[in-house]
Amino acid sequence: MKYAFPFLLLVVGCATLPPPNTTVQGAAIAKGPWSEVPAVEMPTGDTSIPIALLRDVADALLKRPGAKVCDPVTKRPIVGLSTEYCSTVYVVGDRDSLSWRVTEPSQGNHNSCKPFFAVKDDDYPASQVWVVGYIHNHPCSAPPSSLDLGAWPTDDFDPYVAMAEVRLIPGNPIPAVHKNTSIEMASALVAERQDGTRIFLRYFSTGEIQQWSDTRAGWATLGTCAPREPDSRGHGRTPQCSHEPLRLLRE
């Protein structure tokens, strides 16, 4: 079983977090579900974020204006053109039937956006809505920001041009439970190559890294990794893994 763990906050090209249960100026709460991302029923035997939701939300988020705009020389976002978006990730229903949803995205600037931690769903009352995290995009993924993608223990991200990243948090205001099992907190990441193909990763509190395998039609474990202290300049360092260097599947 995998358990909830504290996530590294983002430094460059990041989501800016307000305190839980607060609002952001100019908008009360996030509205859901986002019509471009179908709700996904909780998969049998897997209580962490499902592959179907990762695929759908990456499709919708990365096609928004500016979501993949990047300076080809500096590999940095372009002020006024590159745009980050944040959507809240939440589940609705009851213990016996939960589905994953995301909200309409809020638009930020070239290197940040603000997620919401309260949701008004069109189909369910507040008592059946649990906020479990947020997802945002990175217009440029090479090189990654030190404390953000540095949390991912692989050096194989250089060929990728855009990312959608998920941060799950314990259910807000209380943990979401499905059939007596709490939803497993796992960071998740979608990285897009130059040719448009994508990889999907999950990183659990146990240190377990999984990559989605189309060949196996399931999640494949790449290794187990532990965070390391920042270097002498305060820069994040790639976690130490049981098998190094940790390499992505080649399919």
mmCIF file of C-alpha atoms in Angstrom:
data_model
loop_
_atom_site.group_PDB
_atom_site.id
_atom_site.type_symbol
_atom_site.label_atom_id
_atom_site.label_comp_id
_atom_site.label_asym_id
_atom_site.label_seq_id
_atom_site.Cartn_x
_atom_site.Cartn_y
_atom_site.Cartn_z
ATOM 1 C CA MET A 1 0.000 0.000 0.000
ATOM 2 C CA LYS A 2 1.245 3.509 -0.798
ATOM 3 C CA TYR A 3 0.607 6.484 1.471
ATOM 4 C CA ALA A 4 0.287 10.247 1.262
ATOM 5 C CA PHE A 5 3.495 12.291 1.382
ATOM 6 C CA PRO A 6 4.522 15.966 1.265
ATOM 7 C CA PHE A 7 5.248 17.180 -2.246
ATOM 8 C CA LEU A 8 8.088 19.487 -3.271
ATOM 9 C CA LEU A 9 6.766 22.922 -4.144
ATOM 10 C CA LEU A 10 7.491 24.278 -7.587
ATOM 11 C CA VAL A 11 10.069 27.024 -8.147
ATOM 12 C CA VAL A 12 10.255 27.982 -11.835
ATOM 13 C CA GLY A 13 7.388 27.491 -14.265
ATOM 14 C CA CYS A 14 5.131 26.544 -11.406
ATOM 15 C CA ALA A 15 1.706 26.639 -9.875
ATOM 16 C CA THR A 16 1.416 29.195 -7.063
ATOM 17 C CA LEU A 17 -0.465 27.693 -4.146
ATOM 18 C CA PRO A 18 -3.011 29.611 -2.048
ATOM 19 C CA PRO A 19 -3.841 28.113 1.375
ATOM 20 C CA PRO A 20 -6.439 25.274 1.222
ATOM 21 C CA ASN A 21 -10.114 26.279 1.288
ATOM 22 C CA THR A 22 -9.357 29.858 0.221
ATOM 23 C CA THR A 23 -10.362 31.758 -2.885
ATOM 24 C CA VAL A 24 -8.368 33.715 -5.423
ATOM 25 C CA GLN A 25 -9.192 37.358 -6.151
ATOM 26 C CA GLY A 26 -11.716 37.746 -8.924
ATOM 27 C CA ALA A 27 -13.169 34.228 -8.680
ATOM 28 C CA ALA A 28 -14.921 32.414 -5.855
ATOM 29 C CA ILE A 29 -14.345 28.735 -6.581
ATOM 30 C CA ALA A 30 -13.401 26.484 -9.474
ATOM 31 C CA LYS A 31 -16.248 25.175 -11.645
ATOM 32 C CA GLY A 32 -16.473 21.607 -12.828
ATOM 33 C CA PRO A 33 -16.475 19.357 -14.542
ATOM 34 C CA TRP A 34 -14.469 20.688 -17.495
ATOM 35 C CA SER A 35 -16.509 19.735 -20.552
ATOM 36 C CA GLU A 36 -13.382 18.805 -22.526
ATOM 37 C CA VAL A 37 -12.296 16.159 -19.989
ATOM 38 C CA PRO A 38 -14.721 13.252 -19.421
ATOM 39 C CA ALA A 39 -15.231 12.003 -15.869
ATOM 40 C CA VAL A 40 -13.398 8.725 -15.172
ATOM 41 C CA GLU A 41 -14.873 6.111 -12.851
ATOM 42 C CA MET A 42 -12.515 4.877 -10.134
ATOM 43 C CA PRO A 43 -10.750 1.880 -11.725
ATOM 44 C CA THR A 44 -11.069 -1.487 -10.030
ATOM 45 C CA GLY A 45 -7.942 -2.322 -8.053
ATOM 46 C CA ASP A 46 -6.259 1.057 -8.550
ATOM 47 C CA THR A 47 -7.039 3.942 -6.210
ATOM 48 C CA SER A 48 -4.525 6.429 -7.581
ATOM 49 C CA ILE A 49 -4.957 8.815 -10.500
ATOM 50 C CA PRO A 50 -6.003 6.761 -13.558
ATOM 51 C CA ILE A 51 -4.336 6.705 -16.969
ATOM 52 C CA ALA A 52 -7.578 7.696 -18.723
ATOM 53 C CA LEU A 53 -7.774 10.980 -16.815
ATOM 54 C CA LEU A 54 -4.094 11.721 -17.430
ATOM 55 C CA ARG A 55 -4.541 11.187 -21.158
ATOM 56 C CA ASP A 56 -7.676 13.283 -21.442
ATOM 57 C CA VAL A 57 -6.517 16.196 -19.329
ATOM 58 C CA ALA A 58 -3.145 16.349 -21.116
ATOM 59 C CA ASP A 59 -4.955 16.440 -24.472
ATOM 60 C CA ALA A 60 -7.159 19.314 -23.318
ATOM 61 C CA LEU A 61 -4.547 21.289 -21.377
ATOM 62 C CA LEU A 62 -1.681 21.143 -23.863
ATOM 63 C CA LYS A 63 -3.798 22.325 -26.788
ATOM 64 C CA ARG A 64 -4.767 25.579 -25.099
ATOM 65 C CA PRO A 65 -3.226 28.798 -26.507
ATOM 66 C CA GLY A 66 0.378 29.214 -25.396
ATOM 67 C CA ALA A 67 0.512 25.952 -23.452
ATOM 68 C CA LYS A 68 3.438 24.611 -25.501
ATOM 69 C CA VAL A 69 5.066 27.868 -26.640
ATOM 70 C CA CYS A 70 8.787 27.820 -25.873
ATOM 71 C CA ASP A 71 11.862 29.735 -27.034
ATOM 72 C CA PRO A 72 13.769 27.155 -29.133
ATOM 73 C CA VAL A 73 17.133 28.737 -28.309
ATOM 74 C CA THR A 74 16.926 29.398 -24.567
ATOM 75 C CA LYS A 75 14.452 26.578 -23.832
ATOM 76 C CA ARG A 76 12.546 29.014 -21.634
ATOM 77 C CA PRO A 77 8.950 30.308 -21.729
ATOM 78 C CA ILE A 78 8.294 33.467 -23.751
ATOM 79 C CA VAL A 79 6.769 36.361 -21.827
ATOM 80 C CA GLY A 80 3.396 37.284 -23.337
ATOM 81 C CA LEU A 81 3.138 34.091 -25.403
ATOM 82 C CA SER A 82 3.827 31.059 -23.194
ATOM 83 C CA THR A 83 0.951 30.356 -20.818
ATOM 84 C CA GLU A 84 0.469 28.106 -17.802
ATOM 85 C CA TYR A 85 -2.978 26.825 -16.870
ATOM 86 C CA CYS A 86 -4.168 25.235 -13.617
ATOM 87 C CA SER A 87 -7.100 22.853 -13.160
ATOM 88 C CA THR A 88 -8.290 21.412 -9.866
ATOM 89 C CA VAL A 89 -8.398 17.608 -9.615
ATOM 90 C CA TYR A 90 -11.284 16.216 -7.567
ATOM 91 C CA VAL A 91 -13.485 13.170 -7.040
ATOM 92 C CA VAL A 92 -17.243 13.015 -6.619
ATOM 93 C CA GLY A 93 -19.753 10.420 -5.404
ATOM 94 C CA ASP A 94 -19.642 8.149 -2.368
ATOM 95 C CA ARG A 95 -17.571 5.271 -0.982
ATOM 96 C CA ASP A 96 -19.106 2.783 -3.385
ATOM 97 C CA SER A 97 -18.948 4.864 -6.553
ATOM 98 C CA LEU A 98 -16.377 7.598 -7.079
ATOM 99 C CA SER A 99 -15.335 9.317 -10.291
ATOM 100 C CA TRP A 100 -12.356 11.541 -11.085
ATOM 101 C CA ARG A 101 -12.956 14.990 -12.568
ATOM 102 C CA VAL A 102 -11.108 18.240 -13.284
ATOM 103 C CA THR A 103 -12.324 21.815 -13.359
ATOM 104 C CA GLU A 104 -12.249 24.462 -16.042
ATOM 105 C CA PRO A 105 -8.640 25.714 -16.079
ATOM 106 C CA SER A 106 -7.600 29.081 -14.725
ATOM 107 C CA GLN A 107 -5.137 30.992 -16.894
ATOM 108 C CA GLY A 108 -1.845 32.285 -15.511
ATOM 109 C CA ASN A 109 1.162 33.894 -17.158
ATOM 110 C CA HIS A 110 4.322 32.512 -18.767
ATOM 111 C CA ASN A 111 5.650 30.865 -15.596
ATOM 112 C CA SER A 112 2.881 30.439 -13.034
ATOM 113 C CA CYS A 113 -0.825 29.892 -12.433
ATOM 114 C CA LYS A 114 -3.058 29.664 -9.367
ATOM 115 C CA PRO A 115 -5.038 26.479 -8.643
ATOM 116 C CA PHE A 116 -8.249 26.579 -6.604
ATOM 117 C CA PHE A 117 -8.960 24.353 -3.614
ATOM 118 C CA ALA A 118 -12.740 24.648 -3.583
ATOM 119 C CA VAL A 119 -15.010 23.297 -6.327
ATOM 120 C CA LYS A 120 -18.617 23.742 -7.370
ATOM 121 C CA ASP A 121 -19.639 20.699 -9.396
ATOM 122 C CA ASP A 122 -22.628 20.807 -11.758
ATOM 123 C CA ASP A 123 -23.853 17.351 -10.745
ATOM 124 C CA TYR A 124 -22.979 16.817 -7.066
ATOM 125 C CA PRO A 125 -23.493 18.770 -3.826
ATOM 126 C CA ALA A 126 -20.483 20.004 -1.876
ATOM 127 C CA SER A 127 -20.848 17.095 0.576
ATOM 128 C CA GLN A 128 -19.963 14.682 -2.252
ATOM 129 C CA VAL A 129 -17.002 16.620 -3.662
ATOM 130 C CA TRP A 130 -13.413 15.982 -2.517
ATOM 131 C CA VAL A 131 -10.575 18.137 -3.836
ATOM 132 C CA VAL A 132 -7.520 15.886 -4.152
ATOM 133 C CA GLY A 133 -5.009 18.001 -6.073
ATOM 134 C CA TYR A 134 -4.326 20.087 -9.144
ATOM 135 C CA ILE A 135 -2.741 19.815 -12.570
ATOM 136 C CA HIS A 136 -0.796 22.412 -14.534
ATOM 137 C CA ASN A 137 1.325 22.578 -17.654
ATOM 138 C CA HIS A 138 4.943 23.497 -18.345
ATOM 139 C CA PRO A 139 5.418 25.233 -21.723
ATOM 140 C CA CYS A 140 9.118 24.266 -21.659
ATOM 141 C CA SER A 141 10.391 21.050 -20.170
ATOM 142 C CA ALA A 142 14.107 21.174 -21.059
ATOM 143 C CA PRO A 143 15.840 22.011 -18.879
ATOM 144 C CA PRO A 144 13.330 21.416 -16.051
ATOM 145 C CA SER A 145 13.126 23.716 -13.051
ATOM 146 C CA SER A 146 15.395 22.506 -10.270
ATOM 147 C CA LEU A 147 12.958 21.670 -7.478
ATOM 148 C CA ASP A 148 10.018 20.817 -9.701
ATOM 149 C CA LEU A 149 11.007 18.260 -12.283
ATOM 150 C CA GLY A 150 14.152 17.624 -10.242
ATOM 151 C CA ALA A 151 11.849 15.547 -8.066
ATOM 152 C CA TRP A 152 11.602 13.095 -10.946
ATOM 153 C CA PRO A 153 14.531 10.672 -10.792
ATOM 154 C CA THR A 154 15.421 10.392 -14.461
ATOM 155 C CA ASP A 155 17.661 12.348 -16.796
ATOM 156 C CA ASP A 156 15.659 11.354 -19.861
ATOM 157 C CA PHE A 157 13.459 14.474 -20.118
ATOM 158 C CA ASP A 158 15.657 16.488 -22.479
ATOM 159 C CA PRO A 159 13.803 15.456 -25.684
ATOM 160 C CA TYR A 160 10.463 16.646 -24.309
ATOM 161 C CA VAL A 161 8.882 19.955 -25.224
ATOM 162 C CA ALA A 162 5.871 20.237 -22.911
ATOM 163 C CA MET A 163 4.556 18.666 -19.760
ATOM 164 C CA ALA A 164 1.381 18.395 -17.735
ATOM 165 C CA GLU A 165 2.063 17.744 -14.056
ATOM 166 C CA VAL A 166 -0.307 16.529 -11.326
ATOM 167 C CA ARG A 167 0.115 17.118 -7.605
ATOM 168 C CA LEU A 168 -2.232 15.106 -5.422
ATOM 169 C CA ILE A 169 -2.931 16.163 -1.830
ATOM 170 C CA PRO A 170 -4.934 14.530 0.971
ATOM 171 C CA GLY A 171 -8.650 15.056 0.337
ATOM 172 C CA ASN A 172 -9.965 18.509 1.139
ATOM 173 C CA PRO A 173 -11.522 18.937 3.662
ATOM 174 C CA ILE A 174 -11.209 15.220 4.598
ATOM 175 C CA PRO A 175 -9.563 12.261 2.825
ATOM 176 C CA ALA A 176 -11.532 10.749 -0.039
ATOM 177 C CA VAL A 177 -12.275 7.062 0.539
ATOM 178 C CA HIS A 178 -13.322 4.427 -1.994
ATOM 179 C CA LYS A 179 -14.582 1.071 -0.689
ATOM 180 C CA ASN A 180 -12.780 1.588 2.669
ATOM 181 C CA THR A 181 -9.479 2.532 0.956
ATOM 182 C CA SER A 182 -8.155 6.086 0.881
ATOM 183 C CA ILE A 183 -7.132 7.423 -2.519
ATOM 184 C CA GLU A 184 -3.390 6.919 -2.934
ATOM 185 C CA MET A 185 -1.489 10.150 -3.289
ATOM 186 C CA ALA A 186 0.914 10.098 -6.220
ATOM 187 C CA SER A 187 2.476 12.855 -8.228
ATOM 188 C CA ALA A 188 1.949 12.250 -11.944
ATOM 189 C CA LEU A 189 3.506 13.648 -15.068
ATOM 190 C CA VAL A 190 2.826 13.643 -18.802
ATOM 191 C CA ALA A 191 5.812 14.528 -20.995
ATOM 192 C CA GLU A 192 5.448 15.199 -24.719
ATOM 193 C CA ARG A 193 8.187 14.500 -27.256
ATOM 194 C CA GLN A 194 8.995 16.548 -30.334
ATOM 195 C CA ASP A 195 6.990 14.104 -32.458
ATOM 196 C CA GLY A 196 3.902 14.510 -30.264
ATOM 197 C CA THR A 197 4.094 11.127 -28.526
ATOM 198 C CA ARG A 198 3.870 11.133 -24.729
ATOM 199 C CA ILE A 199 5.026 9.276 -21.657
ATOM 200 C CA PHE A 200 3.026 8.929 -18.433
ATOM 201 C CA LEU A 201 4.644 8.568 -14.994
ATOM 202 C CA ARG A 202 3.479 8.212 -11.390
ATOM 203 C CA TYR A 203 5.683 8.767 -8.311
ATOM 204 C CA PHE A 204 4.412 7.389 -4.965
ATOM 205 C CA SER A 205 5.301 8.269 -1.366
ATOM 206 C CA THR A 206 7.051 4.918 -1.043
ATOM 207 C CA GLY A 207 9.473 6.149 -3.712
ATOM 208 C CA GLU A 208 8.036 3.833 -6.333
ATOM 209 C CA ILE A 209 8.169 5.182 -9.889
ATOM 210 C CA GLN A 210 5.755 3.777 -12.458
ATOM 211 C CA GLN A 211 5.476 4.363 -16.194
ATOM 212 C CA TRP A 212 2.422 3.501 -18.244
ATOM 213 C CA SER A 213 3.131 0.739 -20.748
ATOM 214 C CA ASP A 214 0.887 0.498 -23.794
ATOM 215 C CA THR A 215 2.482 -2.855 -24.584
ATOM 216 C CA ARG A 216 1.490 -4.294 -21.204
ATOM 217 C CA ALA A 217 -1.679 -2.185 -20.902
ATOM 218 C CA GLY A 218 -0.699 -1.323 -17.341
ATOM 219 C CA TRP A 219 1.714 0.502 -15.056
ATOM 220 C CA ALA A 220 5.301 -0.806 -15.016
ATOM 221 C CA THR A 221 7.585 -0.133 -12.040
ATOM 222 C CA LEU A 222 10.870 1.494 -13.050
ATOM 223 C CA GLY A 223 12.473 1.519 -9.600
ATOM 224 C CA THR A 224 12.319 2.922 -6.080
ATOM 225 C CA CYS A 225 13.835 6.306 -5.309
ATOM 226 C CA ALA A 226 14.412 8.491 -2.253
ATOM 227 C CA PRO A 227 14.709 12.310 -2.151
ATOM 228 C CA ARG A 228 18.128 13.889 -1.508
ATOM 229 C CA GLU A 229 19.048 17.164 0.178
ATOM 230 C CA PRO A 230 19.664 20.193 -2.106
ATOM 231 C CA ASP A 231 23.233 20.845 -3.190
ATOM 232 C CA SER A 232 25.491 23.559 -1.724
ATOM 233 C CA ARG A 233 23.815 26.221 -3.879
ATOM 234 C CA GLY A 234 20.343 25.198 -2.753
ATOM 235 C CA HIS A 235 19.476 23.542 -6.062
ATOM 236 C CA GLY A 236 17.313 20.426 -6.007
ATOM 237 C CA ARG A 237 19.039 17.134 -6.786
ATOM 238 C CA THR A 238 17.657 14.129 -8.578
ATOM 239 C CA PRO A 239 16.493 11.503 -6.031
ATOM 240 C CA GLN A 240 18.699 8.482 -5.421
ATOM 241 C CA CYS A 241 17.279 5.296 -6.933
ATOM 242 C CA SER A 242 17.713 1.599 -6.341
ATOM 243 C CA HIS A 243 18.721 1.202 -9.988
ATOM 244 C CA GLU A 244 20.691 4.091 -11.478
ATOM 245 C CA PRO A 245 20.472 5.722 -13.831
ATOM 246 C CA LEU A 246 16.708 5.281 -13.868
ATOM 247 C CA ARG A 247 15.642 4.947 -17.503
ATOM 248 C CA LEU A 248 12.254 5.246 -19.146
ATOM 249 C CA LEU A 249 10.637 2.390 -21.040
ATOM 250 C CA ARG A 250 11.312 2.384 -24.762
ATOM 251 C CA GLU A 251 8.161 1.373 -26.595
#
